[in-house]
Amino acid sequence: MGELGNSTIDFHPKKPGMDKGGHEGDFGVTVEELCLLMELRGPEALQKIQENYTDTETLCHRLKTSPADGLSDNPADLEKRRQVFGMNFIPPKKPKTFLQLVWEALQDVTLIILEIAAIISLGLSFYQPPGGEIEACGNVSSGAEDEGEAEAGWIEGAAILLSVMCVVLVTAFNDWSKEKQFRGLQSRIEQEQRFAVVRNGTVIQIPVAEMVVGDIAQIKYGDLLPADGVLIQGNDLKIDESSLTGESDHVRKSIDKDPMLLSGTHVMEGSGKMLVTAVGVNSQTGIIFTLLGAGEVEEEKKDCKKGKQDGTLENNQNKAKKQDEAVAMEMQPLKSAEGGEVEEKEKKKASVTKKEKSVLQGKLTKLAVQIGKAGLVMSAITVIILMLYFVIETFVIQGRVWLTECTPIYVQYFVKFFIIGVTVLVVAVPEGLPLAVTISLAYSVKKMMKDNNLVRHLDACETMGNATAICSDKTGTLTTNRMTVVQIYVADQHFRDLPRPDQISPKTLELITSAIAVNCAYTSKIMAADKEGGLPKQVGNKTECALLGLVLGLKQDYQAVREQIPEEKLYKVYTFNSVRKSMSTVIQMPDGSFRLYSKGASEILLRKCSFILGRDDETRAFKPRDKEEIVKKVIEPMACDGLRTICIAYRELPADPMPDWDNETDIVSNLTCITMVGIEDPVRPEVPEAIRKCQRAGITVRMVTGDNINTARAIAAKCGIIHPGDDFLCIDGKDFNRRIRNEKGEIEQERIDKVWPKLRVLARSSPTDKHTLVKGIIDSTTLEQRQVVAVTGDGTNDGPALKKADVGFAMGIAGTDVAKEASDIILTDDNFSSIVKAVMWGRNVYDSISKFLQFQLTVNVVAVIVAFTGACITQDSPLKAVQMLWVNLIMDTFASLALATEPPNEALLLRKPYGRNNPLISRTMMKNILGHAVYQLIIIFTLLFVGEKIFDIDSGRNAPLHSPPSEHYTIIFNTFVLMQLFNEINARKIHGERNVFDGIFSNPIFCSIVLGTFAIQIVIVQFGGKPFSCYPLNAEQWLWCLFVGMGELVWGQVIASVPTHQLKCLKEAGHGPAPDEMMDEDLAEDEDEIDYAERELRRGQILWFRGLNRIQTQIRVVKAFRSSLYDGIERPESRNSIHDFQADPEFIITDSVHSIPLIDETDVDDESEHSNHNHVRVALRHPGPHSQPQEPQRPPRSRYPPRPLRQQSLPVTLNCNNNAVESRVYLGSSVSPCPASPLHSLETCL
């Protein structure tokens, strides 16, 4: 990446403020130097810092910043830094211009056919055969009353072209506004992300885009790093760098071993401070984005830089390979065998957000294809019948001869027939379907913002409508997340209310104050209330704020203790994580000895206590019997009141011999218990009602929490998740694992199926348990409908479960960046009742699409049948091409706007979820579609064949080419359109409701579209003339048309009276795609329009490659087993359990679907074809020198697998941290788990 620094600098033109020494803007370091520094890792980086700057202090000094106080808030200085080092902003890809969108809309095949036909028709209409022979060509122009009419033949062609332009412009405009909305959404998501930096000695939260080089940023567990930097102070810091390196193991960062922190990586444990050294396009993520073309600069710049960048890339890769095999991973795809093609794909992947085919889109695509095929057949038959009819009529019955000069006139007839055929096709193909989905989703997403749902993936909003289960966190989602200590057990006394300071001895009081002040993150603090009489503001971790509140309540000052022992002086910190469920801090005492303070979940920390502080500050032994008594008398009563119990303890450690700080188990043991506190977190007042709504809507709410089982049960009862007398399960993580695992410790789906249907509360659960539960419910086949699961999460460790769930909700306020990254919807107010709103909107999307379908299919059926039979009987379609295009515009674009923007109402929550496999078109809808079609067809055919007698006008049938518009056909067209308009009102209800006007005025868009369409229709009929083939109608005729149209509403009531269950003959339609088709859907994810022939071809190729791959793998394995070398090696027993993660070499074949989703999408798109087919990844993991086979099984989470030596494929590593992987060894796909050996791993590698 040597020259990469230079290549990226061009983005920020050098400013005149460069001094002679080459140091920019009198900072003691240039952007290039910093870029080069950030490419190094570990010892190399430390060496470089020592060579160039002696230490990080000097680097801070050169960047004119203070490690303790950060930058000053001087705007001029910040602006200068932005000019010299760039802004923390990666320029997004340019949006498509309106013209590009118009061009894309023009690519529609049916429109192209229409355009060609219209152009031919235009050209031919100007041809006139020589005067004498007109008679010889038959009754072609005989109906023309004068020359003017005959010359108006060009109008139809021109009108078709104009209509096509209309359709294209409307489509393009919709796409453009959708894109604009989406960009707005993206920028809103980006603005949401803020980061803590130190300025003028105080910690403030600033938007990520405002960070500059030289800022001192505070990093903590759960952060997504927004810039590159160097660590200047850290506690137990572990980073997940898989998004950049593909390595799933967490990397320990420390000032003396590896201080380099990279943007785009996640903090998985610990905390610290970093000096920001590179931002925006100069950071590691920015460089990759630039290479992938997401941050493309102006075209001309790109051209001149092309050569340079190519060189850079190779250079870059060689360097990267040397320093760390895995760093190059992200860039490798750019230089693969297929070169350009992959680069294009990568570019696309970087800029396009992952596009999954949702359930609804799957059903719609399938339905649209079926309707399209039917339309194609109908239109082809129409054209053939018309042509045959004309040929037989002209040349056989009338016995005419084909004259050369008449050819253009005959061709004109054929073109006219062809145009009729194409219009039938245009009307039949429901191109409004995708439009309706998009409009509906975009509209919903916009409105959901007001309901505190920030939707990151469009289809999540529609999936929510199908949700059958919600697994919710407790803290902050169901409760207010404003915690206060309400009970305390100290010095053998249980205080039900906070004690006065004089009720506790001074020594104990001082211990409590120090233990809480030092052993809480220094970012947690209590600030003065924003307004008079308000509650004090809690900043940081809410549990820690409750403890700090206790200190203030005991009239002590925690800030004084912190000033005495600043964060830099903490000797060692074991930060909180979901495995430890505790946090410990070591400080050095004035006499050189050490003291350890610890706090954590009471039942976990009590096990590590050997002593307890009694009255009069005497320390006495804490025996198991005493512990049991305290659990029964103190902890359980607190928990049953719904309190979270926290134990605070300490331990004195000698300076000589120096304790082994890495042996955490020994250090955090033999503690002395100081106190136990009960923390109350009240249930949000609106939650019980929201949960009741969910249960009524057929959605099961489960609480998954890390809290004590009694606390969880008490809160669940308050929320209404469990009711006394119901048959339900409340279990903790240990019990859950015991129930779902077999003797070997493997998770079995049948066992999960016995647990989850009754499970309502899962307490003391680890992230792994949460993921297992979600996966178990989703994979379950016990019920005929597949469960659709929504999950809420706020912690970094919730990432896997959020990814696995059908819809992941992250908390906007309490949620970490990692959780937000993995989620589909962000709850901006962290409130459970917002989830209920999301369910309502999701169901509304589904209903909107169904309403639109019901309306559209009625029009389709009628228009196609009318055009087809009309053409066959009268050799001319009663509805002309331009009229059909107008009808198409009404029913596609306008109707999708009108029906897709219906607001949701509470009634949506009164019925059960639709389910994934339910058809789009229910039997009720089928009844409505066919019923209304029958009414419309009867009316139109009556008008077509006896209309002239009823209205006493000339018949419009059998009119010759270019004849003027007839009143007869105008009445048919007008009646047809008015029937559609009134049927649009009927379509507002799809469940057989009687009152179709219910809530019509709450949707102004609907009213304005119906009235607007009616107004335009009047203009078309009265003034459309020749282009629209319309003849102005008088008032009486208009009233008749209106009367027949309104008959639709009456007929709707008649249909509603027919009970659906008696119409057994009705079929449902629009089922979801079959599983094998789902695979095809995934393959099509890169294309905007799906070409079916190509898809079949690709499907074939993929199956072929997959087959080959499997055979090769199996051959290798068989070879390995046959190999004589095997005899010398003792066969290791099969590694089936999650506990055997380490030790022997293993290879994982990640087949099609990973066992566990990666925390970040940047690793590899799940559906990307390159990763789709059996990547064999080999990890040679040798047993450690000390690993004895009889080692007792420790909990799986406390171990990390060692690093794999080299990765064979794109980074499709399993995120081992999350340990929800069962590391079975599968060969191919059909071979049972079998022993792994070092040998066959090697063989596979080769």
PDB file of C-alpha atoms in Angstrom, residues 95 97 134 169 185 260 288 494 517 725 744 790 1040 1042 1188:
ATOM      1  CA  PRO A  95     -26.900   8.865  -7.759  1.00  0.00           C
ATOM      2  CA  THR A  97     -29.534  11.084 -13.007  1.00  0.00           C
ATOM      3  CA  ILE A 134     -57.230   3.017 -54.524  1.00  0.00           C
ATOM      4  CA  LEU A 169     -41.547   9.505 -17.420  1.00  0.00           C
ATOM      5  CA  LEU A 185     -32.607   7.563   4.895  1.00  0.00           C
ATOM      6  CA  MET A 260      -2.935   0.220  15.770  1.00  0.00           C
ATOM      7  CA  ILE A 288     -10.717   0.029   0.307  1.00  0.00           C
ATOM      8  CA  HIS A 494     -31.058  -5.610  54.906  1.00  0.00           C
ATOM      9  CA  ALA A 517     -16.094   5.152  41.846  1.00  0.00           C
ATOM     10  CA  GLY A 725     -52.402 -20.263  35.538  1.00  0.00           C
ATOM     11  CA  LYS A 744     -22.519 -35.492  23.444  1.00  0.00           C
ATOM     12  CA  ALA A 790     -38.214 -10.634  15.279  1.00  0.00           C
ATOM     13  CA  TRP A1040     -75.742   6.477 -18.345  1.00  0.00           C
ATOM     14  CA  LEU A1042     -71.848   7.082 -14.637  1.00  0.00           C
ATOM     15  CA  GLN A1188      -4.639 -33.091  27.862  1.00  0.00           C
TER      16      GLN A1188
END
